[in-house]
JSON list of C-alpha atoms in Angstrom, two decimals:
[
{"chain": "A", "resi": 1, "resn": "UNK", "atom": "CA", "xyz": [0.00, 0.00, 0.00]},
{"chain": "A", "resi": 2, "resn": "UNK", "atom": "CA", "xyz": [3.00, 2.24, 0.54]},
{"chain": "A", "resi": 3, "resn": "UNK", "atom": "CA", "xyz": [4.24, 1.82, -2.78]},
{"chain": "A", "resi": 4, "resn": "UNK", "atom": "CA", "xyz": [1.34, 2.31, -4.31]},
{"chain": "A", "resi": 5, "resn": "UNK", "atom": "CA", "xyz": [0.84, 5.89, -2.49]},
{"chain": "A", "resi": 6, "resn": "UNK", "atom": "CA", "xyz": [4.06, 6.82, -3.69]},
{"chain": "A", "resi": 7, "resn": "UNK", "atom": "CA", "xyz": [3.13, 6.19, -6.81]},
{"chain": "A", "resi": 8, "resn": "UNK", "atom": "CA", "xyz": [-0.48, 8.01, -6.74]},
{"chain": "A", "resi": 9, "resn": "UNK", "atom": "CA", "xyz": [1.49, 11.08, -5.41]},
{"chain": "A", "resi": 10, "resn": "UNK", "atom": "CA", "xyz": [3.95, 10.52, -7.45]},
{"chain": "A", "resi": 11, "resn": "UNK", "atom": "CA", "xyz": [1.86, 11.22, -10.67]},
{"chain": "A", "resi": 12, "resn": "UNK", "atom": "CA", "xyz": [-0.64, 13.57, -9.18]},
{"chain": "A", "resi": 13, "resn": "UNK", "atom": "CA", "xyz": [2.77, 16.14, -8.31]},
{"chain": "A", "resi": 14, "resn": "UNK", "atom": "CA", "xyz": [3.14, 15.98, -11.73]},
{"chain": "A", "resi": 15, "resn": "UNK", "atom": "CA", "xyz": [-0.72, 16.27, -13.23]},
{"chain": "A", "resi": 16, "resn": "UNK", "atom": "CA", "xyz": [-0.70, 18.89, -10.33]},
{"chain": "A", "resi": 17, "resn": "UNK", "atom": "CA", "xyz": [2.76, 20.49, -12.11]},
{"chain": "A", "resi": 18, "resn": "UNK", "atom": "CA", "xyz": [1.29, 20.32, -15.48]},
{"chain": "A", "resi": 19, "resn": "UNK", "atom": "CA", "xyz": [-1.91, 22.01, -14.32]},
{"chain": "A", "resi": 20, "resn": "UNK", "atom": "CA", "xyz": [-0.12, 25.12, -13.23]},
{"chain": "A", "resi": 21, "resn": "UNK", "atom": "CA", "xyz": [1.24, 25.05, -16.67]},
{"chain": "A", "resi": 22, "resn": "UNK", "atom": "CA", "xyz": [-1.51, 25.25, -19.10]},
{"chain": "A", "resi": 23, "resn": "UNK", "atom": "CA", "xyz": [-3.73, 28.10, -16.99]},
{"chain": "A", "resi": 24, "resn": "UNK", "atom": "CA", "xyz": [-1.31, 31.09, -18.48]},
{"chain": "A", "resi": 25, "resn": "UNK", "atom": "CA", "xyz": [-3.61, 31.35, -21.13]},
{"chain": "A", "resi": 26, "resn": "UNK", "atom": "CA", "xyz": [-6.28, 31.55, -18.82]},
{"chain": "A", "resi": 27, "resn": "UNK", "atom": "CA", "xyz": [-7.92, 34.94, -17.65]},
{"chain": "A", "resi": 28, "resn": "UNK", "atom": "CA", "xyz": [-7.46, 34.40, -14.08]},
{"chain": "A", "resi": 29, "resn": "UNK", "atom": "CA", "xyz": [-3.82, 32.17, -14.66]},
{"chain": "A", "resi": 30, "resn": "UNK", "atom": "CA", "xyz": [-2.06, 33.82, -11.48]},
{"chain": "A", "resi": 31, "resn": "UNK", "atom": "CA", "xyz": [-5.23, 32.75, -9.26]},
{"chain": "A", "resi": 32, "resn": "UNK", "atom": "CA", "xyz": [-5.01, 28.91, -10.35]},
{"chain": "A", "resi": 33, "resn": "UNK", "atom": "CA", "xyz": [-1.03, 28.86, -10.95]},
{"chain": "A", "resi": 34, "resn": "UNK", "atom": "CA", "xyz": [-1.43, 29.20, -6.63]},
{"chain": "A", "resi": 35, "resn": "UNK", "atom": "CA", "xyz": [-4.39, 26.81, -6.64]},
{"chain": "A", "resi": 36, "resn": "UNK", "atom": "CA", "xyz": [-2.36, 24.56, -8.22]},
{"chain": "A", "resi": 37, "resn": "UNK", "atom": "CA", "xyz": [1.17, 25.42, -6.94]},
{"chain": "A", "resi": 38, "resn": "UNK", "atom": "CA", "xyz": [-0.72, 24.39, -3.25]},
{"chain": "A", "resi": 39, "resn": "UNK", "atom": "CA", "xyz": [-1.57, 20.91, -4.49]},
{"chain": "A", "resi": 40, "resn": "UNK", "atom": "CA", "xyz": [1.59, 20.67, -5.92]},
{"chain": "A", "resi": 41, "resn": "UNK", "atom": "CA", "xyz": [3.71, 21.54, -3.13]},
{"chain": "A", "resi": 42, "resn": "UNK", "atom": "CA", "xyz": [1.23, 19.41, -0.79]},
{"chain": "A", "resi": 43, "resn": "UNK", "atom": "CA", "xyz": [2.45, 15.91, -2.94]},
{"chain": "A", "resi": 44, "resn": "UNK", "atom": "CA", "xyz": [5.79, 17.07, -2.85]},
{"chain": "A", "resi": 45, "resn": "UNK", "atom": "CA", "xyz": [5.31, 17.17, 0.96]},
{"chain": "A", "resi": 46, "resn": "UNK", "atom": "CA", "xyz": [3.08, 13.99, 1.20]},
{"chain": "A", "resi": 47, "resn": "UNK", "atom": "CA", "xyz": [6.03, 12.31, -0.70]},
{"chain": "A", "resi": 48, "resn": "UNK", "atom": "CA", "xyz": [8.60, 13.63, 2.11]},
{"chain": "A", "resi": 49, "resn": "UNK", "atom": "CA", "xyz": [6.45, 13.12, 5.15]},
{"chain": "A", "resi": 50, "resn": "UNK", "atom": "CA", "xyz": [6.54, 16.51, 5.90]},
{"chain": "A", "resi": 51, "resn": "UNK", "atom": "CA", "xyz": [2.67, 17.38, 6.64]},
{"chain": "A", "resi": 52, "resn": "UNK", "atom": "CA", "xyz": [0.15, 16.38, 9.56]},
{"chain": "A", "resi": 53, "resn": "UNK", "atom": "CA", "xyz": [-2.94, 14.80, 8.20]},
{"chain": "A", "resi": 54, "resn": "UNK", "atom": "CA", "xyz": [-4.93, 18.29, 9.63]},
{"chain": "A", "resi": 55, "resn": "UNK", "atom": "CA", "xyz": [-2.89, 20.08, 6.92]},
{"chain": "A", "resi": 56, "resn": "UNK", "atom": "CA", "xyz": [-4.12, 17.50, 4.23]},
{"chain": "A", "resi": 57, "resn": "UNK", "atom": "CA", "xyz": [-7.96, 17.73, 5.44]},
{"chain": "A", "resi": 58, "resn": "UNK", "atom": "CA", "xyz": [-7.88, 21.70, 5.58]},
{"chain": "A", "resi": 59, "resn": "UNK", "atom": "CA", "xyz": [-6.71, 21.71, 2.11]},
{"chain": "A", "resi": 60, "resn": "UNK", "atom": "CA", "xyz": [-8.88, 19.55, 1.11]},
{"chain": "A", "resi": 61, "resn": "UNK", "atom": "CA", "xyz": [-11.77, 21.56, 2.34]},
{"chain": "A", "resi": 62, "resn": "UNK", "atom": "CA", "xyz": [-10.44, 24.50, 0.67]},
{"chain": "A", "resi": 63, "resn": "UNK", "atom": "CA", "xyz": [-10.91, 22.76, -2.32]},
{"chain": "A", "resi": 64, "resn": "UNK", "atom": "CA", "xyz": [-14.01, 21.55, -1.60]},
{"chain": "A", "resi": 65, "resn": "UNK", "atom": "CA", "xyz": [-15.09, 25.12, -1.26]},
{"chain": "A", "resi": 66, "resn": "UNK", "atom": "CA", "xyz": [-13.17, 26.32, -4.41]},
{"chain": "A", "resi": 67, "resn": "UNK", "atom": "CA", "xyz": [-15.76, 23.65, -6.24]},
{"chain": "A", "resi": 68, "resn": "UNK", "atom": "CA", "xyz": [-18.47, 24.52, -5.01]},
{"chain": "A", "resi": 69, "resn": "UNK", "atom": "CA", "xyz": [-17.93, 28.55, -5.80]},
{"chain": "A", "resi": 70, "resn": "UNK", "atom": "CA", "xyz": [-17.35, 27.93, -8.81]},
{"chain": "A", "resi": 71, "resn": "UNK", "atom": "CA", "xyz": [-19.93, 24.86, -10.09]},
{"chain": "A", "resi": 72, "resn": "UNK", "atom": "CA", "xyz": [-21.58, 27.06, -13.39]},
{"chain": "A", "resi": 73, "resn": "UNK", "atom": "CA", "xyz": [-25.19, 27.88, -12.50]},
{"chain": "A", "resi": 74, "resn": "UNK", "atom": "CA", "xyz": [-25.80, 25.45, -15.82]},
{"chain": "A", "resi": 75, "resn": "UNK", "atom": "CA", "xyz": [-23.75, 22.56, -16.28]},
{"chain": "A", "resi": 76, "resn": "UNK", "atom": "CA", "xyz": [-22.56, 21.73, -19.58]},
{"chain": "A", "resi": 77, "resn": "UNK", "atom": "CA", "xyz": [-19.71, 19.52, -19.92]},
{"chain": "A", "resi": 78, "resn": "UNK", "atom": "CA", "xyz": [-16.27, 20.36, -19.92]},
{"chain": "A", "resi": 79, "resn": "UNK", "atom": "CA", "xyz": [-15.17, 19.50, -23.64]},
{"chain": "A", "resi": 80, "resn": "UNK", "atom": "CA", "xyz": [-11.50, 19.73, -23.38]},
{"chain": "A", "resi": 81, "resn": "UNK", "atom": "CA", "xyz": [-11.38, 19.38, -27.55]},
{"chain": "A", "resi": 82, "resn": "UNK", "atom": "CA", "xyz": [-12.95, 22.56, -28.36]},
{"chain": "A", "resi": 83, "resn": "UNK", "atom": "CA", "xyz": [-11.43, 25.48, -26.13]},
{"chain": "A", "resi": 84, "resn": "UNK", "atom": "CA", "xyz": [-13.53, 27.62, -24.18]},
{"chain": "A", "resi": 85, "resn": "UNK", "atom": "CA", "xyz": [-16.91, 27.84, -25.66]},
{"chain": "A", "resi": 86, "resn": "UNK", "atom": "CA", "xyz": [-18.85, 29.24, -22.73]},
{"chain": "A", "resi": 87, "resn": "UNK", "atom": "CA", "xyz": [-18.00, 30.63, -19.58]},
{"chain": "A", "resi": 88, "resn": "UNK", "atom": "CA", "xyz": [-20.32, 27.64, -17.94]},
{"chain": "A", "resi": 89, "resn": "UNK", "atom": "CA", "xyz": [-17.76, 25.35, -19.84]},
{"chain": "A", "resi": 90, "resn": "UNK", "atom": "CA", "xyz": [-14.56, 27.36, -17.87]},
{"chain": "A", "resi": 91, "resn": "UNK", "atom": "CA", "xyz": [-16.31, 26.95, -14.76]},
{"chain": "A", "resi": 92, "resn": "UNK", "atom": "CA", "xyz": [-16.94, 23.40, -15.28]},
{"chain": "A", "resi": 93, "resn": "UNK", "atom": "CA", "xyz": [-13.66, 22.98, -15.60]},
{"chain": "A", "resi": 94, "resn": "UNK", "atom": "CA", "xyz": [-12.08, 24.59, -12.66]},
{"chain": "A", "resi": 95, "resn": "UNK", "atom": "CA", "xyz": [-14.60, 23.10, -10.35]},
{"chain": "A", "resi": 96, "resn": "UNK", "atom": "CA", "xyz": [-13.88, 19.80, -11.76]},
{"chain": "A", "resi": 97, "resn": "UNK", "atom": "CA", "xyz": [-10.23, 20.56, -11.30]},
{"chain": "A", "resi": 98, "resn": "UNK", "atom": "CA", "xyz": [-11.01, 21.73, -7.59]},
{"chain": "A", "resi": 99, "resn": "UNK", "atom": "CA", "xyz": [-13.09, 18.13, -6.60]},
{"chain": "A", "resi": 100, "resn": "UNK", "atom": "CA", "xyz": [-9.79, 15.89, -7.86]},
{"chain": "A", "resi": 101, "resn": "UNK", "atom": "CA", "xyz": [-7.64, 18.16, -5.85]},
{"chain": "A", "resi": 102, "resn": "UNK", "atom": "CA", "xyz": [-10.14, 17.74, -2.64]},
{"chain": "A", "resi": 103, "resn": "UNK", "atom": "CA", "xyz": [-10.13, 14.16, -3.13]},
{"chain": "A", "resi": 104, "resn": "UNK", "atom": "CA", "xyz": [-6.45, 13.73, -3.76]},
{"chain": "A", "resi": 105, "resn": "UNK", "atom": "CA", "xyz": [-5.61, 15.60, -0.53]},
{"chain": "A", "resi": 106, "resn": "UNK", "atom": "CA", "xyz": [-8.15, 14.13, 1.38]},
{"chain": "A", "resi": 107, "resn": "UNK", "atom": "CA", "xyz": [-5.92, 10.98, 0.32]},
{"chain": "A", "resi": 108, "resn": "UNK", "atom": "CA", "xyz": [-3.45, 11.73, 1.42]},
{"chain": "A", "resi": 109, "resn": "UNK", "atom": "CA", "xyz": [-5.08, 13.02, 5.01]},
{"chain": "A", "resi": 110, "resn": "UNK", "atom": "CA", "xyz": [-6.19, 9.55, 5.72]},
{"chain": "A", "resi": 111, "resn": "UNK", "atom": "CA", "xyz": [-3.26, 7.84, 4.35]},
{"chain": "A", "resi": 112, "resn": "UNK", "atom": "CA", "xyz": [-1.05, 10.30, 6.84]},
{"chain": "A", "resi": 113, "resn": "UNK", "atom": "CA", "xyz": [-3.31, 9.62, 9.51]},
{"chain": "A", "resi": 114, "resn": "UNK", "atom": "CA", "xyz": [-3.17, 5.79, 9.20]},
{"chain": "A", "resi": 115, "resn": "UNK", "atom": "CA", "xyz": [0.41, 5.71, 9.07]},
{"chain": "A", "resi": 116, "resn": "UNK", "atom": "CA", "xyz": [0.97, 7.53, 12.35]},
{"chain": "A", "resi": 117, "resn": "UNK", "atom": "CA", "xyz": [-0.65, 5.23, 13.98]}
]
């Protein structure tokens, strides 16, 4: 089970990486460069032990809250072939983006919680 968490953050540091990469052609790119520079840096850290599980859950709930301000008030997809075709799409996208973060850290909370034990 080990391995396979080093693995998991392994890959999400870099899907994490890349996703800081492709928002500078997005209007608000400095906002989710740090959105994404946080879940970055928190793999990096799960990797080295360096966080308490409370870390992991409180920036989980962040994200949590990041999806949930931005969920479009109609959902329509997120079509990642055709660029940004509405501003429902964008916002699909970034709280889409927001949940896997949530999730990944809340990972990583009980995963750091269970191995203090």
């Amino acid at each position: 089970m080990r391995l396979f968490l080093k693995i998991f953050a392994g890959l999400f540091t870099i899907l994490f990486g890349y996703a800081m990469v492709v928002q500078f052609n997005d209007p608000d790119a400095f906002k989710w460069i740090g959105y994404y520079g946080m879940a970055t840096l928190a793999s990096i850290l799960f990797l080295l032990k360096q966080l308490k599980a409370f870390t992991y859950f409180i920036l989980g709930g962040f994200f949590l809250v990041l999806c949930y301000m931005y969920w479009p008030e109609a959902f329509e997809g997120v079509q990642l072939d055709q660029g940004m075709k509405t501003e429902n799409i964008e916002k699909g996208r970034e709280s889409l983006g927001s949940l896997i973060a949530a999730i990944v850290l809340f990972i990583y909370g009980i995963a750091t919680f269970f191995n203090k034990r």
